Coordinates of C-alpha atoms in Angstrom, one line a residue:
X1 CA 0.0 0.0 0.0
X2 CA 1.5 3.4 -0.9
X3 CA 2.7 5.4 2.1
X4 CA 0.4 8.3 1.3
X5 CA -2.6 6.1 1.7
X6 CA -1.3 4.6 4.9
X7 CA -0.8 8.1 6.3
X8 CA -4.3 9.1 5.2
X9 CA -5.8 6.0 6.9
X10 CA -3.8 6.7 10.1
X11 CA -4.9 10.3 10.1
X12 CA -8.5 9.3 9.6
X13 CA -8.3 6.7 12.5
X14 CA -6.8 9.3 14.8
X15 CA -9.5 11.8 14.0
X16 CA -12.2 9.2 14.7
X17 CA -10.6 8.3 18.1
X18 CA -10.4 12.0 19.0
X19 CA -14.0 12.5 17.9
X20 CA -15.2 9.6 20.0
X21 CA -13.2 10.8 23.0
X22 CA -14.7 14.2 22.6
X23 CA -18.2 12.9 22.3
X24 CA -17.8 10.7 25.3
X25 CA -16.5 13.6 27.4
X26 CA -19.5 15.7 26.3
X27 CA -22.0 12.9 26.8
X28 CA -21.5 12.8 30.6
X29 CA -22.4 16.1 32.1
X30 CA -23.7 14.3 35.2
X31 CA -21.8 14.2 38.5
X32 CA -22.7 12.1 41.5
X33 CA -21.0 12.8 44.8
X34 CA -21.1 11.1 48.2
X35 CA -21.8 13.1 51.3
X36 CA -24.3 16.0 51.7
X37 CA -23.4 18.5 48.9
X38 CA -25.4 21.3 50.7
X39 CA -29.0 22.3 50.2
X40 CA -28.3 25.4 48.2
X41 CA -30.9 26.0 45.5
X42 CA -33.0 23.0 46.4
X43 CA -36.4 22.5 47.9
X44 CA -37.6 19.7 50.3
X45 CA -40.0 17.1 48.9
X46 CA -43.1 17.1 51.2
X47 CA -45.6 14.3 51.8
X48 CA -48.2 16.2 53.7
X49 CA -50.6 17.3 50.9
X50 CA -53.8 15.3 51.4
X51 CA -54.8 15.7 47.8
X52 CA -51.8 13.6 46.6
X53 CA -51.3 9.8 46.6
X54 CA -49.0 8.6 49.5
X55 CA -49.2 4.9 49.2
X56 CA -49.3 2.3 46.4
X57 CA -47.5 1.9 43.2
X58 CA -47.3 5.6 42.8
X59 CA -46.4 8.0 45.6
X60 CA -46.5 11.8 45.1
X61 CA -44.9 14.7 46.8
X62 CA -44.8 18.5 46.3
X63 CA -42.9 21.5 47.4
X64 CA -43.5 24.8 49.1
X65 CA -40.5 26.8 48.1
X66 CA -38.8 27.2 44.7
X67 CA -40.6 24.0 43.5
X68 CA -44.1 25.2 44.4
X69 CA -46.5 24.0 41.7
X70 CA -44.4 21.0 40.7
X71 CA -45.5 17.5 41.6
X72 CA -42.9 14.7 42.1
X73 CA -43.7 11.0 41.4
X74 CA -42.0 8.0 43.0
X75 CA -42.3 4.5 41.7
X76 CA -40.5 1.2 42.4
X77 CA -39.4 -1.7 40.3
X78 CA -38.9 -4.1 43.2
X79 CA -41.3 -6.5 44.9
X80 CA -44.9 -5.6 43.8
X81 CA -44.0 -2.0 43.3
X82 CA -45.8 -0.7 46.4
X83 CA -44.3 2.3 48.2
X84 CA -45.3 4.4 51.2
X85 CA -44.2 7.5 53.2
X86 CA -43.3 8.0 56.8
X87 CA -43.9 11.5 58.2
X88 CA -44.4 14.7 56.2
X89 CA -40.9 15.4 55.1
X90 CA -39.6 13.2 52.4
X91 CA -39.2 9.7 53.9
X92 CA -39.9 7.1 51.3
X93 CA -40.5 3.5 52.5
X94 CA -41.5 0.2 51.0
X95 CA -45.2 -0.7 51.0
X96 CA -47.0 -4.0 51.5
X97 CA -45.3 -6.7 49.4
X98 CA -42.2 -4.5 48.9
X99 CA -40.6 -4.3 52.3
X100 CA -37.7 -3.8 52.3
X101 CA -37.5 -2.3 48.9
X102 CA -34.5 -2.2 46.6
X103 CA -35.5 0.1 43.7
X104 CA -37.0 3.6 43.5
X105 CA -37.4 6.1 40.7
X106 CA -38.0 9.8 41.1
X107 CA -39.3 12.2 38.3
X108 CA -41.4 15.3 38.0
X109 CA -44.9 15.2 36.5
X110 CA -45.9 16.5 33.1
X111 CA -42.4 16.3 31.6
X112 CA -40.8 18.8 34.0
X113 CA -37.1 18.5 34.7
X114 CA -34.6 19.4 37.3
X115 CA -30.8 19.8 37.6
X116 CA -30.0 18.8 41.2
X117 CA -31.1 16.0 43.5
X118 CA -30.1 15.2 47.1
X119 CA -31.1 12.0 49.0
X120 CA -30.1 9.9 52.0
X121 CA -30.2 6.1 51.9
X122 CA -30.7 4.0 55.0
X123 CA -30.0 0.4 54.1
X124 CA -31.7 -2.5 55.9
X125 CA -30.2 -3.5 59.2
X126 CA -28.2 -6.7 59.3
X127 CA -26.9 -6.6 55.8
X128 CA -23.4 -7.8 55.2
X129 CA -20.8 -6.1 53.0
X130 CA -20.4 -5.6 50.2
X131 CA -23.4 -3.5 49.8
X132 CA -23.8 -1.1 46.9
X133 CA -26.3 1.0 44.9
X134 CA -26.5 2.0 41.3
X135 CA -27.8 5.3 40.2
X136 CA -29.3 5.6 36.7
X137 CA -29.8 9.1 35.5
X138 CA -32.0 9.8 32.5
X139 CA -31.1 13.2 31.2
X140 CA -31.4 15.4 28.1
X141 CA -28.7 17.3 26.4
X142 CA -29.0 17.4 22.7
X143 CA -31.1 14.2 23.0
X144 CA -31.9 11.7 25.7
X145 CA -29.0 10.0 27.3
X146 CA -28.5 7.6 30.3
X147 CA -25.7 7.8 32.8
X148 CA -25.0 5.0 35.3
X149 CA -22.7 4.9 38.3
X150 CA -22.2 2.4 41.2
X151 CA -21.3 3.3 44.8
X152 CA -20.7 1.4 48.0
X153 CA -23.1 2.2 50.8
X154 CA -22.4 2.0 54.6
X155 CA -24.7 -0.3 56.5
X156 CA -23.9 1.5 59.8
X157 CA -24.7 5.0 58.9
X158 CA -26.3 7.6 56.6
X159 CA -25.5 7.6 52.9
X160 CA -26.0 11.1 51.4
X161 CA -25.7 11.5 47.7
X162 CA -25.8 14.5 45.4
X163 CA -26.6 14.4 41.7
X164 CA -26.0 17.4 39.6
X165 CA -26.4 18.2 35.9
X166 CA -24.2 20.7 34.1
X167 CA -23.4 21.9 30.5
X168 CA -27.1 22.7 29.9
X169 CA -28.3 19.2 30.7
X170 CA -31.6 18.6 32.5
X171 CA -32.5 15.5 34.5
X172 CA -35.7 13.6 33.5
X173 CA -35.5 10.9 36.2
X174 CA -33.2 9.1 38.6
X175 CA -33.4 5.5 39.6
X176 CA -31.8 4.1 42.7
X177 CA -31.1 0.3 42.6
X178 CA -29.7 -1.8 45.4
X179 CA -27.0 -4.3 44.2
X180 CA -25.6 -7.5 45.8
X181 CA -28.7 -8.0 47.9
X182 CA -28.7 -4.4 49.2
X183 CA -32.2 -3.3 50.3
X184 CA -33.4 -0.1 51.7
X185 CA -35.1 0.6 55.1
X186 CA -36.0 4.0 53.7
X187 CA -34.7 6.8 51.4
X188 CA -35.1 10.2 53.0
X189 CA -34.3 13.9 52.9
X190 CA -35.1 14.1 49.3
X191 CA -34.4 17.6 47.9
X192 CA -34.7 18.8 44.3
X193 CA -33.5 21.9 42.6
X194 CA -33.3 23.5 39.2
X195 CA -36.9 23.0 38.3
X196 CA -38.0 23.7 34.7
X197 CA -41.1 23.1 32.7
X198 CA -40.6 21.1 29.5
X199 CA -39.7 23.1 26.4
X200 CA -41.6 22.4 23.1
X201 CA -39.8 20.1 20.7
X202 CA -38.7 21.5 17.4
X203 CA -41.4 19.4 15.6
X204 CA -44.1 20.8 17.8
X205 CA -42.8 24.4 17.2
X206 CA -42.9 23.7 13.5
X207 CA -46.5 22.5 13.7
X208 CA -47.4 25.5 15.7
X209 CA -45.8 27.8 13.2
X210 CA -47.4 26.0 10.3
X211 CA -50.8 26.4 12.0
X212 CA -50.3 30.1 12.5
X213 CA -49.2 30.6 8.9
X214 CA -52.3 28.7 7.8
X215 CA -54.6 30.8 10.0
X216 CA -53.0 34.0 8.7
X217 CA -53.5 32.9 5.1
X218 CA -57.2 32.1 5.8
X219 CA -57.7 35.5 7.4
X220 CA -56.1 37.2 4.3
X221 CA -58.4 35.3 2.0
X222 CA -61.5 36.2 4.0
X223 CA -60.5 39.9 4.0
X224 CA -59.8 39.8 0.3
X225 CA -63.2 38.2 -0.4
X226 CA -65.0 40.8 1.6
X227 CA -63.3 43.6 -0.3
X228 CA -64.4 42.0 -3.6
X229 CA -68.0 41.8 -2.3

């Protein structure tokens, strides 16, 4: 093979590797930290609104600060999916047929998003090491992506975690999954920040724009017909 073609192939391969590395770096704007990251710009999830559902396969909470007006949904993929609450301030527990539980997902209703989440996991008493949890973050940057990370959890103490989105990313949902037989006595002190209503998709904006153009055309024709009459 001529050297010029070899150099071209090597250059192309190097470009592909660099592009992949760049895309991977850009594709993970999610950070998960252990320990309480601080409550700045977050709002407590509350479970004391009597008009919301607080037991069953869907548990709902709301907020009275920066998140006022947003509703948060909790679901579970473990056991029969039942969840419950304990007290008014964000203590999520397993329900009948799902105690202890090992899976919980949090998301805002109606497609709303957030950029920061704080939670504290209390694992079930008597578990032996190794105990660990996996966080799966569904987020949107240019399109929908999924980020996974696994952490060891302490069976003798609190386990605070902070999840943060950056680079313009917004979080759609977070799932907490116990691994290696890890189960949860409860997950508490949920706090959410960076609330945002969903933005219309480009296709929806196009349809809206097309509809407005069509309506404008109809009005012009009606006005023209009136002048001719």
